[in-house]
Short mmCIF file of C-alpha atoms and ligand atoms in Angstrom, two decimals:
data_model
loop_
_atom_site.label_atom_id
_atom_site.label_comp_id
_atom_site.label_asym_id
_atom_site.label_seq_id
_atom_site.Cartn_x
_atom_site.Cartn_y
_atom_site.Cartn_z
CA UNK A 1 142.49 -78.86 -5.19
CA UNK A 2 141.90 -75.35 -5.16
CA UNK A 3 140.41 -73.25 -2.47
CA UNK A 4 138.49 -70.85 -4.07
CA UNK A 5 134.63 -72.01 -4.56
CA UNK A 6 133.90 -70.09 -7.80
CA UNK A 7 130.23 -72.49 -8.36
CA UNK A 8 127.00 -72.36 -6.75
CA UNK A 9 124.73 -74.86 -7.24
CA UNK A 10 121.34 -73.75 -7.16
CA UNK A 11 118.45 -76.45 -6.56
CA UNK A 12 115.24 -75.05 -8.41
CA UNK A 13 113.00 -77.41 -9.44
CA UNK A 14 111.31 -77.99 -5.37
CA UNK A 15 107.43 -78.10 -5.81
CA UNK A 16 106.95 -75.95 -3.21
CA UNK A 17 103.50 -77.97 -1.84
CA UNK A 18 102.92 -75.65 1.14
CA UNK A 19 102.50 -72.75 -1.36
CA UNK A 20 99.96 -73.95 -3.67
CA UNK A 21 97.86 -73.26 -5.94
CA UNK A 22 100.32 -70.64 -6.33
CA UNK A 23 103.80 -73.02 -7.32
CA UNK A 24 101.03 -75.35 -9.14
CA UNK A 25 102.75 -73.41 -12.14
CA UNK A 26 105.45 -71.33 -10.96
CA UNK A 27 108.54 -72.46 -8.92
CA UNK A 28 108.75 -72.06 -5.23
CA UNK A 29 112.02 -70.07 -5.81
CA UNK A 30 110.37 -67.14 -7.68
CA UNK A 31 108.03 -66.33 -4.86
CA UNK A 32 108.53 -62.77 -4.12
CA UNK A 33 110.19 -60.96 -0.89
CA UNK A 34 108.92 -57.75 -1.19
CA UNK A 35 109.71 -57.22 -5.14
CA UNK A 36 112.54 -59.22 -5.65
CA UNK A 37 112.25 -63.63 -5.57
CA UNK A 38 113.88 -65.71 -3.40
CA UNK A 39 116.02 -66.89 -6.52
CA UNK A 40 117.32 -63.45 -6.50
CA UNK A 41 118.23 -63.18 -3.27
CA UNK A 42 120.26 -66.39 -3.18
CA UNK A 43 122.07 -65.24 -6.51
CA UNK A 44 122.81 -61.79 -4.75
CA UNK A 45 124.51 -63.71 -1.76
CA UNK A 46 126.56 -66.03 -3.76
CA UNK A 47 127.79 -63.48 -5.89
CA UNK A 48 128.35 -61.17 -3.09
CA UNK A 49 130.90 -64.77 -1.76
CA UNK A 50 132.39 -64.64 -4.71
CA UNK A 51 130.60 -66.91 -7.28
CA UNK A 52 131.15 -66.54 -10.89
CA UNK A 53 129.22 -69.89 -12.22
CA UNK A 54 125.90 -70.08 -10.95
CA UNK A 55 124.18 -73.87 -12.15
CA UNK A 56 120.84 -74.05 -11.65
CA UNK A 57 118.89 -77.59 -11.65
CA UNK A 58 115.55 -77.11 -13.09
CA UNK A 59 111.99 -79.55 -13.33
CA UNK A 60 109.22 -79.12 -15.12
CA UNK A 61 107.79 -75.34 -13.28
CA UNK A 62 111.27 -73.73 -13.57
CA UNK A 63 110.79 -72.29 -16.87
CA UNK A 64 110.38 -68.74 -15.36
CA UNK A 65 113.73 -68.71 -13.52
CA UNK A 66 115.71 -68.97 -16.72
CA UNK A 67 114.11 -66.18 -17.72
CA UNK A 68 114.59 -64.26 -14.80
CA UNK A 69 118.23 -64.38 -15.47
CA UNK A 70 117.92 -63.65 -18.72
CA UNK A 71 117.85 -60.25 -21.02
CA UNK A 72 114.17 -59.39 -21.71
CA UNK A 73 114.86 -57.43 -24.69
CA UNK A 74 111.30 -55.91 -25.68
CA UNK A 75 111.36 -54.72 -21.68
CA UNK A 76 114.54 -53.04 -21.91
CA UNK A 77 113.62 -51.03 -25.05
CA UNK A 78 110.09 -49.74 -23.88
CA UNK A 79 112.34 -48.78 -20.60
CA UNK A 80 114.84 -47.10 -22.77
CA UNK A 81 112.29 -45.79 -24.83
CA UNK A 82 110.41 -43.96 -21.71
CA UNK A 83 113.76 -42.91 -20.17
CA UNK A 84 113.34 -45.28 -17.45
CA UNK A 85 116.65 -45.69 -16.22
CA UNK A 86 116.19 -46.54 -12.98
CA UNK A 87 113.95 -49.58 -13.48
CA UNK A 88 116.15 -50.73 -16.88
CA UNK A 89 119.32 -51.06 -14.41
CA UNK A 90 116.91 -52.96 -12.22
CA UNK A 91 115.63 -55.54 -14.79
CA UNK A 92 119.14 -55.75 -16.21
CA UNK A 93 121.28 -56.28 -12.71
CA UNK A 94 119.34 -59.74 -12.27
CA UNK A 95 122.86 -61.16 -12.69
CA UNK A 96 126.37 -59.34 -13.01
CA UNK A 97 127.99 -59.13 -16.34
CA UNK A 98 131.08 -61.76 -14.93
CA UNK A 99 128.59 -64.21 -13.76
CA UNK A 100 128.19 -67.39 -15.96
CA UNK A 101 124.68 -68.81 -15.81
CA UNK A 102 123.87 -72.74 -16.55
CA UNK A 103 120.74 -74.57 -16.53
CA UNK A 104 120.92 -78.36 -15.79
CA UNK A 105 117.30 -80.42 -16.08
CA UNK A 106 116.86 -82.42 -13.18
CA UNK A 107 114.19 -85.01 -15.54
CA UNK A 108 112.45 -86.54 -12.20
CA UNK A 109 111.95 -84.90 -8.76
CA UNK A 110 114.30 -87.58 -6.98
CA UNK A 111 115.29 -85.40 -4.35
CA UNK A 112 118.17 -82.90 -3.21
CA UNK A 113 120.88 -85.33 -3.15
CA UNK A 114 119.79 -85.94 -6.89
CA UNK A 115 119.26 -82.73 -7.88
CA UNK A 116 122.90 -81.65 -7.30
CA UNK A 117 124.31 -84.77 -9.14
CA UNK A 118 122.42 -83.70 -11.92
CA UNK A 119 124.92 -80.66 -11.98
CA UNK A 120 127.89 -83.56 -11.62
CA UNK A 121 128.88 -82.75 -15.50
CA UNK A 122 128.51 -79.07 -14.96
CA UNK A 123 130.29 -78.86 -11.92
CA UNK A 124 133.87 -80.46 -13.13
CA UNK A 125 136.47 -81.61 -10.30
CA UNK A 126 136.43 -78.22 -8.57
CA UNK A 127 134.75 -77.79 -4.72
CA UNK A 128 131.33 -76.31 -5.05
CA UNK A 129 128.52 -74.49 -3.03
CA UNK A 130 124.92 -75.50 -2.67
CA UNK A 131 122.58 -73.18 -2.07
CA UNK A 132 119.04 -73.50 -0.95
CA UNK A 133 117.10 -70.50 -2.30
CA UNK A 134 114.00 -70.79 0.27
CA UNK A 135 116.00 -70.49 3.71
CA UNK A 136 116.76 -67.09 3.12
CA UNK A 137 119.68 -65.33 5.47
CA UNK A 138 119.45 -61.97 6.23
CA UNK A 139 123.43 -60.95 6.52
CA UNK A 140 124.19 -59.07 9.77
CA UNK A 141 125.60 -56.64 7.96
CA UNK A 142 129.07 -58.24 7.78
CA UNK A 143 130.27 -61.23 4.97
CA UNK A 144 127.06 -63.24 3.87
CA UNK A 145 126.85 -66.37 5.45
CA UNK A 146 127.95 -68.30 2.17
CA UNK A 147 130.95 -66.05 2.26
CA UNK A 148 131.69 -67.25 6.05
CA UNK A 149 131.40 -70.80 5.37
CA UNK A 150 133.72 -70.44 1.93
CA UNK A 151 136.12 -68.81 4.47
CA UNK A 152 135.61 -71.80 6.65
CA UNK A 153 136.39 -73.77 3.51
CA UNK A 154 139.74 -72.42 2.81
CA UNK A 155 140.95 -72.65 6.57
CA UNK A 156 140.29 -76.36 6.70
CA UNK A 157 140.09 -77.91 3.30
CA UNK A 158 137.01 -79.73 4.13
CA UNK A 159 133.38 -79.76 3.33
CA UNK A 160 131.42 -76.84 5.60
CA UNK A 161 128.08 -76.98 6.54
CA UNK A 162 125.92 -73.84 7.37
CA UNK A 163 123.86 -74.81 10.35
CA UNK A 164 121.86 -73.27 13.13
CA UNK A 165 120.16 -74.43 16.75
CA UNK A 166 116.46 -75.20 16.78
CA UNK A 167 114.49 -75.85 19.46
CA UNK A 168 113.95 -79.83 20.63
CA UNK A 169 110.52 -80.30 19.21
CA UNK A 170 111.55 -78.79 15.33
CA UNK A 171 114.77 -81.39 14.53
CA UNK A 172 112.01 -83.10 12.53
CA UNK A 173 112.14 -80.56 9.90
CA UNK A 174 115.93 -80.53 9.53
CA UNK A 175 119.07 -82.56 8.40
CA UNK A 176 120.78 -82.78 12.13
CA UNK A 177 124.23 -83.23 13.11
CA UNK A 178 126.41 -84.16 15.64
CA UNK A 179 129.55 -82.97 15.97
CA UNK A 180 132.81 -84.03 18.29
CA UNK A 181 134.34 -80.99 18.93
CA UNK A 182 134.33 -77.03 18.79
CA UNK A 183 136.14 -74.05 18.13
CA UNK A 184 133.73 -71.23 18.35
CA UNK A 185 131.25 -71.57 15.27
CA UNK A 186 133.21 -74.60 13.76
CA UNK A 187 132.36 -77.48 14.76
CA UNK A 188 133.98 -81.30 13.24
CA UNK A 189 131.00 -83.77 12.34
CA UNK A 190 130.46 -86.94 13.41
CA UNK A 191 127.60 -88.14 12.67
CA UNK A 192 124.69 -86.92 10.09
CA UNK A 193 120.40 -87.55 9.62
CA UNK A 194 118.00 -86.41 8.12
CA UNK A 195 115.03 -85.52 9.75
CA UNK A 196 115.14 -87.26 12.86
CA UNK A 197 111.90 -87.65 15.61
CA UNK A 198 112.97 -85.23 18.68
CA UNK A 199 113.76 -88.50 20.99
CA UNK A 200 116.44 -89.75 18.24
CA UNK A 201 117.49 -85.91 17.29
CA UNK A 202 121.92 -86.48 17.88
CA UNK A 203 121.63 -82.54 18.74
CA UNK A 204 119.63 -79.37 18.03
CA UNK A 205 121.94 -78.30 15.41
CA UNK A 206 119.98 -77.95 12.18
CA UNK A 207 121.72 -77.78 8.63
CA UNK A 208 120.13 -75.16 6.93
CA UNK A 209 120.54 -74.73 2.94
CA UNK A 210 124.22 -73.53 2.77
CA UNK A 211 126.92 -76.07 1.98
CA UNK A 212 130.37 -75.78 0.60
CA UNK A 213 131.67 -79.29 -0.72
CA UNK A 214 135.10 -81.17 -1.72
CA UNK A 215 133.96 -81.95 -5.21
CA UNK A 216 133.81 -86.32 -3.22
CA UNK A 217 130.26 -85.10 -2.51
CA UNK A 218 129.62 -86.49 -5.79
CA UNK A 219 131.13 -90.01 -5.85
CA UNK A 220 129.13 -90.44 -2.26
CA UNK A 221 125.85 -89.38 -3.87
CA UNK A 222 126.52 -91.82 -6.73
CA UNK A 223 126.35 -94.73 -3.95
CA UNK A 224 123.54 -93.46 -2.29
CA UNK A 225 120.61 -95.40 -2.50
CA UNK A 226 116.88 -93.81 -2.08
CA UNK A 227 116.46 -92.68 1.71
CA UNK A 228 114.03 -90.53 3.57
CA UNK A 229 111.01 -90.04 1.38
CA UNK A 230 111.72 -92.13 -1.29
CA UNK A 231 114.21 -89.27 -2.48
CA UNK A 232 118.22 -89.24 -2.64
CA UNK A 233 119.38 -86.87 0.60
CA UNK A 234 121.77 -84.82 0.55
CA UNK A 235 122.51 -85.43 4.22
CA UNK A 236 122.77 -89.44 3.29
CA UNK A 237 125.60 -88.64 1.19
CA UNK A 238 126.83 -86.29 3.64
CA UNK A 239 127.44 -89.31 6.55
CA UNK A 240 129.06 -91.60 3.69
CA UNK A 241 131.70 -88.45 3.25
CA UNK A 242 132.05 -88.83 7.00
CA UNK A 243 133.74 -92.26 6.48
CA UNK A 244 136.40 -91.12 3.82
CA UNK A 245 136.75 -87.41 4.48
CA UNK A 246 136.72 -84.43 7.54
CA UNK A 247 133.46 -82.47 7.39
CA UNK A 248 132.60 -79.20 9.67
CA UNK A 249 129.29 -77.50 10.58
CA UNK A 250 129.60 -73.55 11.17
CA UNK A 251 127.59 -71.73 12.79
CA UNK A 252 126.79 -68.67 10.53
CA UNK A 253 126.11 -65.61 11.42
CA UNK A 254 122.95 -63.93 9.78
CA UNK A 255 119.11 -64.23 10.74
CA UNK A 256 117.42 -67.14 8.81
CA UNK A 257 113.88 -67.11 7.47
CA UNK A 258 112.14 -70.16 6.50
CA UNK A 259 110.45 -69.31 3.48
CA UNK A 260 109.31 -72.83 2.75
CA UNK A 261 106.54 -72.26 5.08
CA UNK A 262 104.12 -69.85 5.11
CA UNK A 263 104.69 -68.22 8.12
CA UNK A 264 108.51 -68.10 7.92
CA UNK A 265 108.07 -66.45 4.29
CA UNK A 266 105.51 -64.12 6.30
CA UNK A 267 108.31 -62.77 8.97
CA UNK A 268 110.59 -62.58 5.95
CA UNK A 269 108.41 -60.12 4.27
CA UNK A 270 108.02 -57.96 7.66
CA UNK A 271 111.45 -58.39 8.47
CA UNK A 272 112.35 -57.19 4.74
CA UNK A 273 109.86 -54.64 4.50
CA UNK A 274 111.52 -53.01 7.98
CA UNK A 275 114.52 -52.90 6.68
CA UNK A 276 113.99 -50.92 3.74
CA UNK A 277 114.24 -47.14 3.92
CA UNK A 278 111.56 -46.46 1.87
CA UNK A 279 108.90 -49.13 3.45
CA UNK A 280 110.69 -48.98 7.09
CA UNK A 281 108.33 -46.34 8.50
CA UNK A 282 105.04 -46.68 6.98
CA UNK A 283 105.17 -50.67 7.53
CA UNK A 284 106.27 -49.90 11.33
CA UNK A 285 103.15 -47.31 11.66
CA UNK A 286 100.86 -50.00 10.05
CA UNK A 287 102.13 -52.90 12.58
CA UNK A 288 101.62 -50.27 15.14
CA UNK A 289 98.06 -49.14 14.34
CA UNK A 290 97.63 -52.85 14.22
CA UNK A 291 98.62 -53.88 17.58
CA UNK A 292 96.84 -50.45 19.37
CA UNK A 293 93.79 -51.40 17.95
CA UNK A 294 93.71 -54.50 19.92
CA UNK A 295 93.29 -56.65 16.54
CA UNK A 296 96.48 -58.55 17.48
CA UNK A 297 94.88 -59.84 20.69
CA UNK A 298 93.70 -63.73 21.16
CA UNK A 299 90.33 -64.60 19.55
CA UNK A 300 88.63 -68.15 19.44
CA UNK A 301 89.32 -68.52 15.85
CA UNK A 302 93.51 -69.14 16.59
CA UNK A 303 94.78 -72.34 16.65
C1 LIG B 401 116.46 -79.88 3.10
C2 LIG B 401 117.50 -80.88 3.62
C3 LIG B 401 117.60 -80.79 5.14
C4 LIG B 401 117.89 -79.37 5.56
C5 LIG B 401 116.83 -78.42 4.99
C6 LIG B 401 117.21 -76.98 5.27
O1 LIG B 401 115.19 -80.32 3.54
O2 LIG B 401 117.15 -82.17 3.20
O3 LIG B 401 118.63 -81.64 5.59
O4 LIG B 401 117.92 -79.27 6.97
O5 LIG B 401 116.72 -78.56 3.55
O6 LIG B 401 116.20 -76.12 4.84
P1 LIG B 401 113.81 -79.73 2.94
O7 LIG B 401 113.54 -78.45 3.68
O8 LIG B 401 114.05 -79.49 1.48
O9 LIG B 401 112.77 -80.76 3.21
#
């Protein structure tokens, strides 16, 4: 088996519920971060680890990611037309010219473990990457954290799974491991579940939507039967790997935003909006304004 992860699976077809009426029609994945989606940002990071075959699994409001990644040829003339350089490299860089771009229909919203044996065909026998477009990682400036667990990957020829510490009273939200030992930010798994109450939580390690797999993901989400939800988890067929193969939680380095809420998608947007040189100081002046004016102080309508 090789050690290079060349494939990211991309799971696009989430209904996004906590968004609506705005993913009634659109995917949750092509929200917008400032002016690029969250799609985009995932693509950027795998690329930036190294991918080169980017699958995407689709449903019925995904229609608009294809086309994100795709040329939109009257665009690009008016652009060239009005010497618009700048904004045709923009509209054109959606993906790099190397980069190999599949779409896979996922035909019923069964759940994640589903969705990425949808991809089974697509994939082949090689290890792959998941990806989870709406917890998006801000990289600390160093290797993205897909990159780190890929590294991860190669030391240990195992499955890696990004994960994080949340505090006791969130492990509800989460997949949640527990692991035997540790060496730094690598820790071996033993144990696996998804979603747990806070008084059966294993640990306050959280898996958050980065995973790099041995391509025996797939024969252990073949045997999984419907779990949590009524869906196929992911993190089910992540403990039946436990009983054949080694798999390791790392603890990445980058700042996570949970943009599948609406006020982790909020922070996002500030946090994005202050990092960008030409937003950084007019956003900071704004939040600044806001907080002398006493605004940001308690009133009887917060909850
Ligand atoms: C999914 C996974 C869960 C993981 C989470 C990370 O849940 O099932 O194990 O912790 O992503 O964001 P979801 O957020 O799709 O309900």
């Amino acid at each position: 088996m090789t050690d290079q992860v060349r494939t990211v699976v991309f799971p696009v077809a989430g209904h996004g519920t906590h968004f609506l009426p705005v993913t009634k029609a659109s995917p949750k994945v092509m929200l917008p971060v400032l002016d690029k989606p969250l799609i985009q940002y995932a693509v950027e990071e795998a690329v930036a680890s190294g991918a080169e075959n980017l699958i995407f699994v689709t449903g019925r409001t995904s229609r608009a990611v294809a086309d994100h990644f795709d040329r939109a040829i009257e665009l690009e003339h008016r652009l060239v037309q009005a010497e618009k350089q700048d904004l045709l490299n923009v509209t054109r860089g959606t993906t790099p010219a190397h980069v190999r771009c599949l779409f896979v229909r996922q035909p019923r919203p069964l759940g994640l473990g589903h969705a990425v044996l949808c991809a089974r065909a697509a994939i082949g026998g090689e290890p792959f990457a998941v990806v989870l477009a709406d917890d998006l990682i801000a990289g600390s400036g160093g290797r993205p954290a897909l990159a780190q667990l890929m590294d991860a990957f190669s030391w240990n020829h195992a499955s890696v799974i990004g994960v994080q510490r949340v505090p006791a009273d969130r492990t509800s939200l989460y997949g949640i491991v527990s692991v035997l030992a540790g060496d730094g930010r690598l820790h071996s798994i033993d144990a696996i579940v998804e979603k747990p109450h806070p008084s059966m939580a294993p640990s306050q390690l959280a898996v958050i939507g980065r995973y790099v797999f041995t391509p025996a993901i797939l024969d252990a989400l073949e045997k999984t039967p419907v779990g949590t939800d009524d869906q196929i988890q992911l993190t089910d067929a992540i403990a039946r790997l436990l009983h054949s193969e080694g798999v390791y939680a790392y603890e990445y380095d980058g700042e996570r935003f949970d943009c599948g809420t609406l006020l982790g998608y909020l922070q996002a947007t500030v946090a994005y909006a202050l990092r960008r040189p030409d937003l950084r100081r007019e956003t900071r002046a704004h939040l600044s304004e806001l907080l002398a004016s006493g605004r940001l102080g308690p009133t009887s309508g917060d909850r």
